[in-house]
PDB file of N, CA, C and O in Angstrom:
ATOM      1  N   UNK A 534      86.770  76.620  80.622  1.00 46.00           N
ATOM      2  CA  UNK A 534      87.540  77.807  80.968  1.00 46.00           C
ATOM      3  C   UNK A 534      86.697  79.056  80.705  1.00 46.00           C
ATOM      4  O   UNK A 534      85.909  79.093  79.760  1.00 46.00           O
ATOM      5  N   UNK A 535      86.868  80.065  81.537  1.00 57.00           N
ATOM      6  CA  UNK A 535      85.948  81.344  81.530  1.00 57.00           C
ATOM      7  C   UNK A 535      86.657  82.297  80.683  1.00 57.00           C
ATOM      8  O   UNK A 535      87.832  82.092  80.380  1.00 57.00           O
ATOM      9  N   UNK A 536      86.004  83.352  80.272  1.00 77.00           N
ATOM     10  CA  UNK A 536      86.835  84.121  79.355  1.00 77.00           C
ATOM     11  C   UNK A 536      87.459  85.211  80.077  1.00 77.00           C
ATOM     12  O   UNK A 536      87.679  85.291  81.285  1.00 77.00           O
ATOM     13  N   UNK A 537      87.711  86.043  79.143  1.00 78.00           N
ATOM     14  CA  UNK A 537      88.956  87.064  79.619  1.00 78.00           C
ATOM     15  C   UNK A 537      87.821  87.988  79.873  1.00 78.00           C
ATOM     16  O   UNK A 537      88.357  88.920  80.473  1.00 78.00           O
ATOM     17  N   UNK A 538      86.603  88.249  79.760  1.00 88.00           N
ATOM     18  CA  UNK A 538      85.852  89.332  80.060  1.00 88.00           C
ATOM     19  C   UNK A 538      85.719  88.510  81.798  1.00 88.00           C
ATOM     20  O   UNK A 538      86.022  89.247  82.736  1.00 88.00           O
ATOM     21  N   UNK A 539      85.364  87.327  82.076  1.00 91.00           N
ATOM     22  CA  UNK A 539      85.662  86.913  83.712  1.00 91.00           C
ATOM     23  C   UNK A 539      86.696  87.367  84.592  1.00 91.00           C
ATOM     24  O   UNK A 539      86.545  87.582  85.795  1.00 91.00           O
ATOM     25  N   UNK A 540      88.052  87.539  83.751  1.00 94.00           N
ATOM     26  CA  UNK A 540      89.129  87.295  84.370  1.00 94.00           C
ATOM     27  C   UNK A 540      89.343  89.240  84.661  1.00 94.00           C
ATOM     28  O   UNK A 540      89.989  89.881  85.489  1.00 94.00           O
ATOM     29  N   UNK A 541      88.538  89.593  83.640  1.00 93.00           N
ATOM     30  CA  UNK A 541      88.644  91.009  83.417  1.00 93.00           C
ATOM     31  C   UNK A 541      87.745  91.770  84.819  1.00 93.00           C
ATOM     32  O   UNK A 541      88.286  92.691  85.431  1.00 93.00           O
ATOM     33  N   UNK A 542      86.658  91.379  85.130  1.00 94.00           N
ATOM     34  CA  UNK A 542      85.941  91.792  86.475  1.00 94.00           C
ATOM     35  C   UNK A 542      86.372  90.878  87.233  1.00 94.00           C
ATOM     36  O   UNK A 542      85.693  91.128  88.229  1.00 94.00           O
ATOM     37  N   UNK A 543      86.913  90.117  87.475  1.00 94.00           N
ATOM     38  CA  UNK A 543      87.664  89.673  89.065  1.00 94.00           C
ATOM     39  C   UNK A 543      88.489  91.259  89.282  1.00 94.00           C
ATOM     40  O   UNK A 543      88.546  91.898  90.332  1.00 94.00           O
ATOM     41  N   UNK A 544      89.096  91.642  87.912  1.00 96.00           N
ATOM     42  CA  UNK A 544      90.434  92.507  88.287  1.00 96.00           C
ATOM     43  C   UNK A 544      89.510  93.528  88.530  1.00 96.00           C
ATOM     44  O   UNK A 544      89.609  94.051  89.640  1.00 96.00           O
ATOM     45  N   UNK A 545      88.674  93.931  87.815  1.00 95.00           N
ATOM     46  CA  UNK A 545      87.989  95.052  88.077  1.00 95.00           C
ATOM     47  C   UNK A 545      87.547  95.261  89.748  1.00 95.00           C
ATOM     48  O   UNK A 545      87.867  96.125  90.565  1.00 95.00           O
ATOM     49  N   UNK A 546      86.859  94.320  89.821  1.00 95.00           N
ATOM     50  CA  UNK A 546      86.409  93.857  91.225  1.00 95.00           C
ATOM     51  C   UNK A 546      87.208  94.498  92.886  1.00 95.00           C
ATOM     52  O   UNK A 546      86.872  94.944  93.983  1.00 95.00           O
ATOM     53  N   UNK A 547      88.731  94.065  91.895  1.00 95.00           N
ATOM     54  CA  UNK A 547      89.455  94.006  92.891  1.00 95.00           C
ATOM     55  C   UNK A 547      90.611  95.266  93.180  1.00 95.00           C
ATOM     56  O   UNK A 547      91.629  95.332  93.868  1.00 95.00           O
ATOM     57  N   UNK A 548      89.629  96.563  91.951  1.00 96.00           N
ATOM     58  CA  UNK A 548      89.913  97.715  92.101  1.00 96.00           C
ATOM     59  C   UNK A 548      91.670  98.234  90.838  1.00 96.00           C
ATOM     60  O   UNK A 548      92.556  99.088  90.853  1.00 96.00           O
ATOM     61  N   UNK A 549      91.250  97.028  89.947  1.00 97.00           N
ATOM     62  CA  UNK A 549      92.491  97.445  88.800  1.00 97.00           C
ATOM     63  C   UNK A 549      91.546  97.988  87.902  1.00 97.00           C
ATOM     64  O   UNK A 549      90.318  97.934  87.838  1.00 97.00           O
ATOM     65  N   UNK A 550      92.594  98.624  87.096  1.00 96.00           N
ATOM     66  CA  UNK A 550      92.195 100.033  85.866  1.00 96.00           C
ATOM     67  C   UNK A 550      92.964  99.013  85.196  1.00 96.00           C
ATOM     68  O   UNK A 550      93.734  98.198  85.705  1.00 96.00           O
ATOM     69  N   UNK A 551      92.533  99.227  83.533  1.00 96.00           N
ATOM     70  CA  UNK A 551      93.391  98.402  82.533  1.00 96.00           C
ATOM     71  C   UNK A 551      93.790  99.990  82.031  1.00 96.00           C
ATOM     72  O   UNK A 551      93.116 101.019  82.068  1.00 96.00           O
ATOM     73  N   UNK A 552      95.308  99.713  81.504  1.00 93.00           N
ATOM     74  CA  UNK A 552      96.267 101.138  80.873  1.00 93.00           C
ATOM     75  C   UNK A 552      96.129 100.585  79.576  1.00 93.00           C
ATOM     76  O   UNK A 552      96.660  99.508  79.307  1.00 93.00           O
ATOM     77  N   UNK A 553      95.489 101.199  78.778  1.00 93.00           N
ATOM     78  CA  UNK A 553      95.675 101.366  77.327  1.00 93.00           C
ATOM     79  C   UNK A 553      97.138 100.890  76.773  1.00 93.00           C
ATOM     80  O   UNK A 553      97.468  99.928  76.080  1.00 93.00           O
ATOM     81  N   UNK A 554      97.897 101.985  77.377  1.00 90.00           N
ATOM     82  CA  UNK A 554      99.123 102.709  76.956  1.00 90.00           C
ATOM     83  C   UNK A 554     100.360 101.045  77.160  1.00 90.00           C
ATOM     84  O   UNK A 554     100.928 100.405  76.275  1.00 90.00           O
ATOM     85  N   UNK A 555     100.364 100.904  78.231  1.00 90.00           N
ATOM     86  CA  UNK A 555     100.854  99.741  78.655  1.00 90.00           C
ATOM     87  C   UNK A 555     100.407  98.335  78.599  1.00 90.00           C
ATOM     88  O   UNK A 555     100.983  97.306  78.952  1.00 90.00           O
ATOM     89  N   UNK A 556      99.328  98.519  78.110  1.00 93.00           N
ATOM     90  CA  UNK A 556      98.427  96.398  78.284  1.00 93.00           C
ATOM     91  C   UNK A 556      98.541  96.257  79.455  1.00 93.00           C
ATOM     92  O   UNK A 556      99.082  95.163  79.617  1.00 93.00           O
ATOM     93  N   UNK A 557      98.305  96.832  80.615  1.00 95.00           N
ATOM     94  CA  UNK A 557      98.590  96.256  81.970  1.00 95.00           C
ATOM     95  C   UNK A 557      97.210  96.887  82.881  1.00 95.00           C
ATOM     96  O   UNK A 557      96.504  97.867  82.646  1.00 95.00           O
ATOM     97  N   UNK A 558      97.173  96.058  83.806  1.00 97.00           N
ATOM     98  CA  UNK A 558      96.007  96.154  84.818  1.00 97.00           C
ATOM     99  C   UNK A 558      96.711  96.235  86.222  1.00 97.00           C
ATOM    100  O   UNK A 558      97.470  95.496  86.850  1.00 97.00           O
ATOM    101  N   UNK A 559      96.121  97.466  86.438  1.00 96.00           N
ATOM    102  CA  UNK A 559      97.108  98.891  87.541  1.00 96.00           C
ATOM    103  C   UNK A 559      96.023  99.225  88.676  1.00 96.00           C
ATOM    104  O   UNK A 559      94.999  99.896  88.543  1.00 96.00           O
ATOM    105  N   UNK A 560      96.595  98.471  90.029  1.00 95.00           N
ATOM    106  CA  UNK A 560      96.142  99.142  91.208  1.00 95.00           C
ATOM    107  C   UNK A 560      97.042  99.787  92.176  1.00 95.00           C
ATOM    108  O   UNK A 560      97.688  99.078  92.949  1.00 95.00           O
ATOM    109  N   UNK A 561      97.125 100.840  92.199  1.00 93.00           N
ATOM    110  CA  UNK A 561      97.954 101.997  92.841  1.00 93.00           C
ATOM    111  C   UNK A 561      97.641 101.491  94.436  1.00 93.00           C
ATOM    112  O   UNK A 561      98.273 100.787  95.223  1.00 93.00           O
ATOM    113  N   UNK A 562      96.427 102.162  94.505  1.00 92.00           N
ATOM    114  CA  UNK A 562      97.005 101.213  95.993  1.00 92.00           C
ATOM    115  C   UNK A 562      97.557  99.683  96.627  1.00 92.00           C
ATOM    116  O   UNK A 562      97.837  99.280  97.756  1.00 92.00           O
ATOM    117  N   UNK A 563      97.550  99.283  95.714  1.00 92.00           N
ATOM    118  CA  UNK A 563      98.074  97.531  96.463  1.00 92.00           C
ATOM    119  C   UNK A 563      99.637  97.570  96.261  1.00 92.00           C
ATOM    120  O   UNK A 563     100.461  97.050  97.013  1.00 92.00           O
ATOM    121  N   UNK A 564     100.012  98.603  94.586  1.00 93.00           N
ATOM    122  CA  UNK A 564     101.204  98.734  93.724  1.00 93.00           C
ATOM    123  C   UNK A 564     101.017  97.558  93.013  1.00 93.00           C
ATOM    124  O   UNK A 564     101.979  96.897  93.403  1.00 93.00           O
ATOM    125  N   UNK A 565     100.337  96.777  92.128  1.00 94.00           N
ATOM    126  CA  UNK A 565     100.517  95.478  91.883  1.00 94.00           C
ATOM    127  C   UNK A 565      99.882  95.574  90.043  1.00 94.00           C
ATOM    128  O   UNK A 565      98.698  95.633  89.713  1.00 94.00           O
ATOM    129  N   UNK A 566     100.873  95.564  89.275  1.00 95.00           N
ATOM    130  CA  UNK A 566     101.109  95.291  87.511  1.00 95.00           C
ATOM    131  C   UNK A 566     100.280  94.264  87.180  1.00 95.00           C
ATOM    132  O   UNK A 566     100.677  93.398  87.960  1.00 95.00           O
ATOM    133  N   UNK A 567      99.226  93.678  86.429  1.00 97.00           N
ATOM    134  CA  UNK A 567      99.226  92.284  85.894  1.00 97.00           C
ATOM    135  C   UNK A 567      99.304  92.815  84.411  1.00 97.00           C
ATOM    136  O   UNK A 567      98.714  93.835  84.053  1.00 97.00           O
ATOM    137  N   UNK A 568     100.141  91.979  83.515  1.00 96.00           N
ATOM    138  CA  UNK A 568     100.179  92.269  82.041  1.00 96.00           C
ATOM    139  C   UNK A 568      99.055  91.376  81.274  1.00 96.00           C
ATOM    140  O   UNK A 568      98.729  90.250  81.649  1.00 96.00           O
ATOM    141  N   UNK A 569      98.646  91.879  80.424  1.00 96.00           N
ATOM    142  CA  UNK A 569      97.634  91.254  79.791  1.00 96.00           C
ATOM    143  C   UNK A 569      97.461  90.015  79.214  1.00 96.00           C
ATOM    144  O   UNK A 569      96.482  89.342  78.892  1.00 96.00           O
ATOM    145  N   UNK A 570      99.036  89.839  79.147  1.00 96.00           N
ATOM    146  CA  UNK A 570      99.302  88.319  78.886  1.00 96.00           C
ATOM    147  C   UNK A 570      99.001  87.393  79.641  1.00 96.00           C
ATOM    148  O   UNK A 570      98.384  86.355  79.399  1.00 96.00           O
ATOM    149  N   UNK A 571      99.632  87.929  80.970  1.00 97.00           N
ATOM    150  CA  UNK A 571      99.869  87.184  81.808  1.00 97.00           C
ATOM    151  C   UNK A 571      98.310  86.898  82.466  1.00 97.00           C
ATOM    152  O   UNK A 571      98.234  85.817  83.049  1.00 97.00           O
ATOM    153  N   UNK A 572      97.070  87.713  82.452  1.00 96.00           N
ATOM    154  CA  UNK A 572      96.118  87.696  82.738  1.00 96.00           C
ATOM    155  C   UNK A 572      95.069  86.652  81.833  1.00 96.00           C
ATOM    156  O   UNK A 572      94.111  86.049  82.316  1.00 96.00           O
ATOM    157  N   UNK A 573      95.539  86.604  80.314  1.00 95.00           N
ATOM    158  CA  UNK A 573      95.134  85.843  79.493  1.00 95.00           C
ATOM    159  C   UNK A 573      95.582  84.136  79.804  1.00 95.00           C
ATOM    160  O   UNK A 573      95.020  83.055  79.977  1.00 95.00           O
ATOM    161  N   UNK A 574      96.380  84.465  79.770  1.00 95.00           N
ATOM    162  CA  UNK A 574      97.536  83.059  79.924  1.00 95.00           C
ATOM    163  C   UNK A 574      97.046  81.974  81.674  1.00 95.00           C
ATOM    164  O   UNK A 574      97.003  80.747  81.757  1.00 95.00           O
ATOM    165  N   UNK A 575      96.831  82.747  82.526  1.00 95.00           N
ATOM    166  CA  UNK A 575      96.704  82.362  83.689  1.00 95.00           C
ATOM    167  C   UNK A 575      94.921  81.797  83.948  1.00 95.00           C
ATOM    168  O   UNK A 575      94.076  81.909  83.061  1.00 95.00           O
ATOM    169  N   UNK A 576      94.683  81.309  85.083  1.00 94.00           N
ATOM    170  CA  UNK A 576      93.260  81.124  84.968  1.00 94.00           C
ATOM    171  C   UNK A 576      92.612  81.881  86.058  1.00 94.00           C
ATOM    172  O   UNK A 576      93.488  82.580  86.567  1.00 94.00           O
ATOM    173  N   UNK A 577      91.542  82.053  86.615  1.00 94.00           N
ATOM    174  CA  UNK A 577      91.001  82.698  87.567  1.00 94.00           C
ATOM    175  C   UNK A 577      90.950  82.652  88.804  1.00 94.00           C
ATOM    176  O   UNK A 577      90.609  83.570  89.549  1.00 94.00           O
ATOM    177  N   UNK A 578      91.358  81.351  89.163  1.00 94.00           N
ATOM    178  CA  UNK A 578      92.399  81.051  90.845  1.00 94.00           C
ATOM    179  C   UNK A 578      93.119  81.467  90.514  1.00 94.00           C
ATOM    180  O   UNK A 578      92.999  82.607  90.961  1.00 94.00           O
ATOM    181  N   UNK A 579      94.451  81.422  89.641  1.00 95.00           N
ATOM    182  CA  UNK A 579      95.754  81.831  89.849  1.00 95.00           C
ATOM    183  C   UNK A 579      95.462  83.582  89.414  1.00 95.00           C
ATOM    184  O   UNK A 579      96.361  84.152  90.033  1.00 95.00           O
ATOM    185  N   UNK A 580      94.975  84.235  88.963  1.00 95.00           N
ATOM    186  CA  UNK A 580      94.699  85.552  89.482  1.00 95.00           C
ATOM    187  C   UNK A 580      94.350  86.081  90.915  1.00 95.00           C
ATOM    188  O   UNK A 580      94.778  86.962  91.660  1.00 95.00           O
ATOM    189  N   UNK A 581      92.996  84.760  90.961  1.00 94.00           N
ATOM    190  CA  UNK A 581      92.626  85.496  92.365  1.00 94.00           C
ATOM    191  C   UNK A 581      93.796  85.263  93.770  1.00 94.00           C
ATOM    192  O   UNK A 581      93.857  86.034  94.728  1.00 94.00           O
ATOM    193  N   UNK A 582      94.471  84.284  93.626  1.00 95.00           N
ATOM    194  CA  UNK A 582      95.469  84.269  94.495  1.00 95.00           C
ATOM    195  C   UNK A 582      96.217  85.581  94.637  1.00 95.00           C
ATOM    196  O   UNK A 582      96.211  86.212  95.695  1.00 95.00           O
ATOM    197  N   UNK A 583      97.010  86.071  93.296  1.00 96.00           N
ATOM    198  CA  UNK A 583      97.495  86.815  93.481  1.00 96.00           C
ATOM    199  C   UNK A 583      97.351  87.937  93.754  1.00 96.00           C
ATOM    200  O   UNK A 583      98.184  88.803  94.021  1.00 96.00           O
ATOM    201  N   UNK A 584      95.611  87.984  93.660  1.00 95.00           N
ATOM    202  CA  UNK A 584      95.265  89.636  94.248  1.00 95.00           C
ATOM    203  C   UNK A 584      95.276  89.725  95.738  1.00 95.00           C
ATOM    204  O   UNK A 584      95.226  90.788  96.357  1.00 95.00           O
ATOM    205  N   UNK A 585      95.389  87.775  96.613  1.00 94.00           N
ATOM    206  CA  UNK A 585      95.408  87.952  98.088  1.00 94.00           C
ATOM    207  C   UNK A 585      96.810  87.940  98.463  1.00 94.00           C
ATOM    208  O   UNK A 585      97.149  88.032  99.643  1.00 94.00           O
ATOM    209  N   UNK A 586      97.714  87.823  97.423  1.00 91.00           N
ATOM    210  CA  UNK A 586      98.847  88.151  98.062  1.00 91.00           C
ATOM    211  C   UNK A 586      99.188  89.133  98.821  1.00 91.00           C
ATOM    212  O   UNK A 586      98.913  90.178  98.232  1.00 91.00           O
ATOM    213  N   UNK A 587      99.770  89.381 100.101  1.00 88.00           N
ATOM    214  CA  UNK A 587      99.432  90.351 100.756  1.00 88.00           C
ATOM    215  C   UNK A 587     101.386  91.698 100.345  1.00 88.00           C
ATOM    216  O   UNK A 587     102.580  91.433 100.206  1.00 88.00           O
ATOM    217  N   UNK A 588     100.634  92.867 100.329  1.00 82.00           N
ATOM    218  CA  UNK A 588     101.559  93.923 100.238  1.00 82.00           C
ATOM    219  C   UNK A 588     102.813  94.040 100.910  1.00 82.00           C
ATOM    220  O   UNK A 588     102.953  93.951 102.130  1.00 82.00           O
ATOM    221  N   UNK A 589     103.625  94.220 100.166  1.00 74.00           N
ATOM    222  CA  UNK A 589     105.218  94.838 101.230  1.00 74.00           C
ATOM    223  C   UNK A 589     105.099  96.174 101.854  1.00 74.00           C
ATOM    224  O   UNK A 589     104.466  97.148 101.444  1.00 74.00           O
ATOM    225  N   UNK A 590     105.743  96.060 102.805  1.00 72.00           N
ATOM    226  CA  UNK A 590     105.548  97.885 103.312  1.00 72.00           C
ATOM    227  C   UNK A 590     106.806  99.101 102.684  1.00 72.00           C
ATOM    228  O   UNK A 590     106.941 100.305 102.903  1.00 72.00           O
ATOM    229  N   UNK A 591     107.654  98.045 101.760  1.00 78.00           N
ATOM    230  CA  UNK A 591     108.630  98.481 101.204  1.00 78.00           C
ATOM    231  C   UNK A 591     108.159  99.528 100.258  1.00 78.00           C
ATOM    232  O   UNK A 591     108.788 100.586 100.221  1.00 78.00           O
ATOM    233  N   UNK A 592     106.729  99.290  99.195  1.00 79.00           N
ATOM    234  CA  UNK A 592     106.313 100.656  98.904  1.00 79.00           C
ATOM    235  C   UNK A 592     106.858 100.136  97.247  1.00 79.00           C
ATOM    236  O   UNK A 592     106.848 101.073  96.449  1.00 79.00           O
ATOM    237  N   UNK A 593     107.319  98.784  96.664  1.00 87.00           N
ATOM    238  CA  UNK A 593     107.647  98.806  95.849  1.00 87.00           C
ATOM    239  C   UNK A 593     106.066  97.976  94.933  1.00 87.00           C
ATOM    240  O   UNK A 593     104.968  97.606  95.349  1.00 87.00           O
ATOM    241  N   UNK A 594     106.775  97.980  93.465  1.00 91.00           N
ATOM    242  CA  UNK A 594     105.344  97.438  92.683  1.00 91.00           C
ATOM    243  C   UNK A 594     105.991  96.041  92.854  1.00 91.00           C
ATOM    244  O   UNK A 594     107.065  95.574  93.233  1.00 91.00           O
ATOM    245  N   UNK A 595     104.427  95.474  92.238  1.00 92.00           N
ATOM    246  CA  UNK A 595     104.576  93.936  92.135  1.00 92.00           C
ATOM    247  C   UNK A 595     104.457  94.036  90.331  1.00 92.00           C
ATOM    248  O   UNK A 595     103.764  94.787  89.643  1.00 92.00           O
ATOM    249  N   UNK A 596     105.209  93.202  90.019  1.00 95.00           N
ATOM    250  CA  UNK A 596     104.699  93.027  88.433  1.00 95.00           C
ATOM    251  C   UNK A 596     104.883  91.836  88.378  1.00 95.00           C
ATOM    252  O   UNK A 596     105.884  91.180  88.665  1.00 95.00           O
ATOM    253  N   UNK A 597     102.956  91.242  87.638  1.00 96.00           N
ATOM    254  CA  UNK A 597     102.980  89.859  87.292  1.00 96.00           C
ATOM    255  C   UNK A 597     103.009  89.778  85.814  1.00 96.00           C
ATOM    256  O   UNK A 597     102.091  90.237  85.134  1.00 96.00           O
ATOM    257  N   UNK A 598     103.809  89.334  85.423  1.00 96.00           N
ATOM    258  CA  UNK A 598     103.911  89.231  83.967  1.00 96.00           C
ATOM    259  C   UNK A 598     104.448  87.820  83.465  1.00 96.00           C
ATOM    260  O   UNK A 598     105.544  87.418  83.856  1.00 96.00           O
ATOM    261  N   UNK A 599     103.824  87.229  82.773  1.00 96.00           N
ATOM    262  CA  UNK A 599     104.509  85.501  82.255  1.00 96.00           C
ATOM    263  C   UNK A 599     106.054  85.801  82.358  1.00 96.00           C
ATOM    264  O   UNK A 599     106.630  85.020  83.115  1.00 96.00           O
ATOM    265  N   UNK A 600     106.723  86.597  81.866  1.00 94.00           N
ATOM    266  CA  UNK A 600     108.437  86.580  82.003  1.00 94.00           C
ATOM    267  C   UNK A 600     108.670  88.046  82.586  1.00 94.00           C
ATOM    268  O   UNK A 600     108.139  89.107  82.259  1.00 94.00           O
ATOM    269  N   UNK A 601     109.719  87.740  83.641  1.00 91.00           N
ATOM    270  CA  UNK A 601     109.819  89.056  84.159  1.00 91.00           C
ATOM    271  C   UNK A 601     109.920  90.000  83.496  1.00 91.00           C
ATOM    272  O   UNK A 601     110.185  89.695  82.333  1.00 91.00           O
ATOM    273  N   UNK A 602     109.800  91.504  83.743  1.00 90.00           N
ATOM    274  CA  UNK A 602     109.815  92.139  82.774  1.00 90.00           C
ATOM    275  C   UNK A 602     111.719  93.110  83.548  1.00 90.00           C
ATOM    276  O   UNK A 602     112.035  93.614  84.626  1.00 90.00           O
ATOM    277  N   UNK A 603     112.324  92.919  82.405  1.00 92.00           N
ATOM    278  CA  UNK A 603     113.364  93.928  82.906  1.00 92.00           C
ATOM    279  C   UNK A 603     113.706  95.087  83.826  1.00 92.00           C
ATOM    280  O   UNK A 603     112.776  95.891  83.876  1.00 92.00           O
ATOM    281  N   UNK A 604     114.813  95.438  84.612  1.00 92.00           N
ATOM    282  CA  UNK A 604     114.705  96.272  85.705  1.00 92.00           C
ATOM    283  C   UNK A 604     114.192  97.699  84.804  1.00 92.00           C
ATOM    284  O   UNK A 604     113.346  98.468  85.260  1.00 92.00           O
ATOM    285  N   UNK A 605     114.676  97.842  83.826  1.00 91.00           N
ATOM    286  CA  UNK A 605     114.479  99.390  83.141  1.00 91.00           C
ATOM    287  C   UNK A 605     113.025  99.475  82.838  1.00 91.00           C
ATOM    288  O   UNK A 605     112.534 100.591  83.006  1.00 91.00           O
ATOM    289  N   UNK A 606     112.241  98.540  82.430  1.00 88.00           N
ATOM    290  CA  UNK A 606     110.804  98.437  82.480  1.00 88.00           C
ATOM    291  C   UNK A 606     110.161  98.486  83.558  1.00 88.00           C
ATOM    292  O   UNK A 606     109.097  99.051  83.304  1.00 88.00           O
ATOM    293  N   UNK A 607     110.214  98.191  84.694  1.00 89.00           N
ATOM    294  CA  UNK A 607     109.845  97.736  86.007  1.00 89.00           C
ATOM    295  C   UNK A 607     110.592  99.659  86.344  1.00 89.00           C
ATOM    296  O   UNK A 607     110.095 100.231  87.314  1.00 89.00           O
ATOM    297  N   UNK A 608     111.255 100.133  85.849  1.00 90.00           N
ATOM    298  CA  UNK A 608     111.592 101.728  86.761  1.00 90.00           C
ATOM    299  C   UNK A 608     110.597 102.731  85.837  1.00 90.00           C
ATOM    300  O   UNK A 608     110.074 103.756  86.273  1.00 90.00           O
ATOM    301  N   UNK A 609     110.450 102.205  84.452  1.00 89.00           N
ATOM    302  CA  UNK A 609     109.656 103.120  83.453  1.00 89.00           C
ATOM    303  C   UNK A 609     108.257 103.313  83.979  1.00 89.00           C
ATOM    304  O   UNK A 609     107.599 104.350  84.062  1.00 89.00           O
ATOM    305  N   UNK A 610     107.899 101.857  84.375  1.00 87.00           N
ATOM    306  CA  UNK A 610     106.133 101.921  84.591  1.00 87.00           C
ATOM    307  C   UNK A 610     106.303 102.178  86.181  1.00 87.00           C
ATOM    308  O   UNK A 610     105.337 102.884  86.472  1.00 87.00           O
ATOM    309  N   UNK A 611     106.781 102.031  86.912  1.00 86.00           N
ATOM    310  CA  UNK A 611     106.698 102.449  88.646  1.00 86.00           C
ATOM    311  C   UNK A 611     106.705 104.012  88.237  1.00 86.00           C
ATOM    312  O   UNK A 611     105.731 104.634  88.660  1.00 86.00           O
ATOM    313  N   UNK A 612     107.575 104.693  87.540  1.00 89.00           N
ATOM    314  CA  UNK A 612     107.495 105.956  87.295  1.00 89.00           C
ATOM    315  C   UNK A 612     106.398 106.774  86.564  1.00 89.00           C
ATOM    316  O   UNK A 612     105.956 107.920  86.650  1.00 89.00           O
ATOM    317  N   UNK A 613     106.197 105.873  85.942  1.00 86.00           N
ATOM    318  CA  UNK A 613     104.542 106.599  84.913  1.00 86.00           C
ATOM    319  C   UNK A 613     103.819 106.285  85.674  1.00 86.00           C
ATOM    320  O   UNK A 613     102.928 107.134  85.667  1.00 86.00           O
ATOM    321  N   UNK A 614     103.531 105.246  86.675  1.00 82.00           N
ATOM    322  CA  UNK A 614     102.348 104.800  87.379  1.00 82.00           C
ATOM    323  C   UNK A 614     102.433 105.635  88.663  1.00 82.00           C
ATOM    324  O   UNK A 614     101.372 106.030  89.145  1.00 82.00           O
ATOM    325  N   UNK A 615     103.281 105.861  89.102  1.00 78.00           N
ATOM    326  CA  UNK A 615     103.574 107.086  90.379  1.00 78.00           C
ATOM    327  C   UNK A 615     103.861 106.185  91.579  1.00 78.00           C
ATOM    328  O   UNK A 615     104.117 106.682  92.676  1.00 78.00           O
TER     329      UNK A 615
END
């Protein structure tokens, strides 16, 4: 298994910022959350899949996180994240 500094430049790669503030890895343009857990926890296909998941035109975020994360969380970070 590769480490989290691997799993860390796929995301980079693929144009995510890691948020301090939040533990989460944030690409504004795609809208798409990965939590740090969930980035730890997962392996490097199942990341890279999900960065080809392709976008809604609905304009909403994606958040991958091992357990969903609540609607009031999911309105907090769409709102701090813009």
């Amino acid at each position: 298994m590769r480490t989290l500094t691997a799993k860390t430049q796929i995301l980079e790669d693929g144009g995510y910022v890691y948020n301090f503030d939040r533990e989460v890895y944030v690409n504004r343009q795609t809208r798409k959350v990965f939590s740090l857990e969930f980035v730890e926890d997962h392996t490097e296909e199942v990341l890279a899949a999900k960065l080809e998941e392709p976008v809604t035109a609905t304009g909403n975020w994606h958040f991958y996180f091992n357990d969903p994360p609540p609607d009031g969380v999911k309105r907090a970070l769409s709102a701090v994240l813009g």
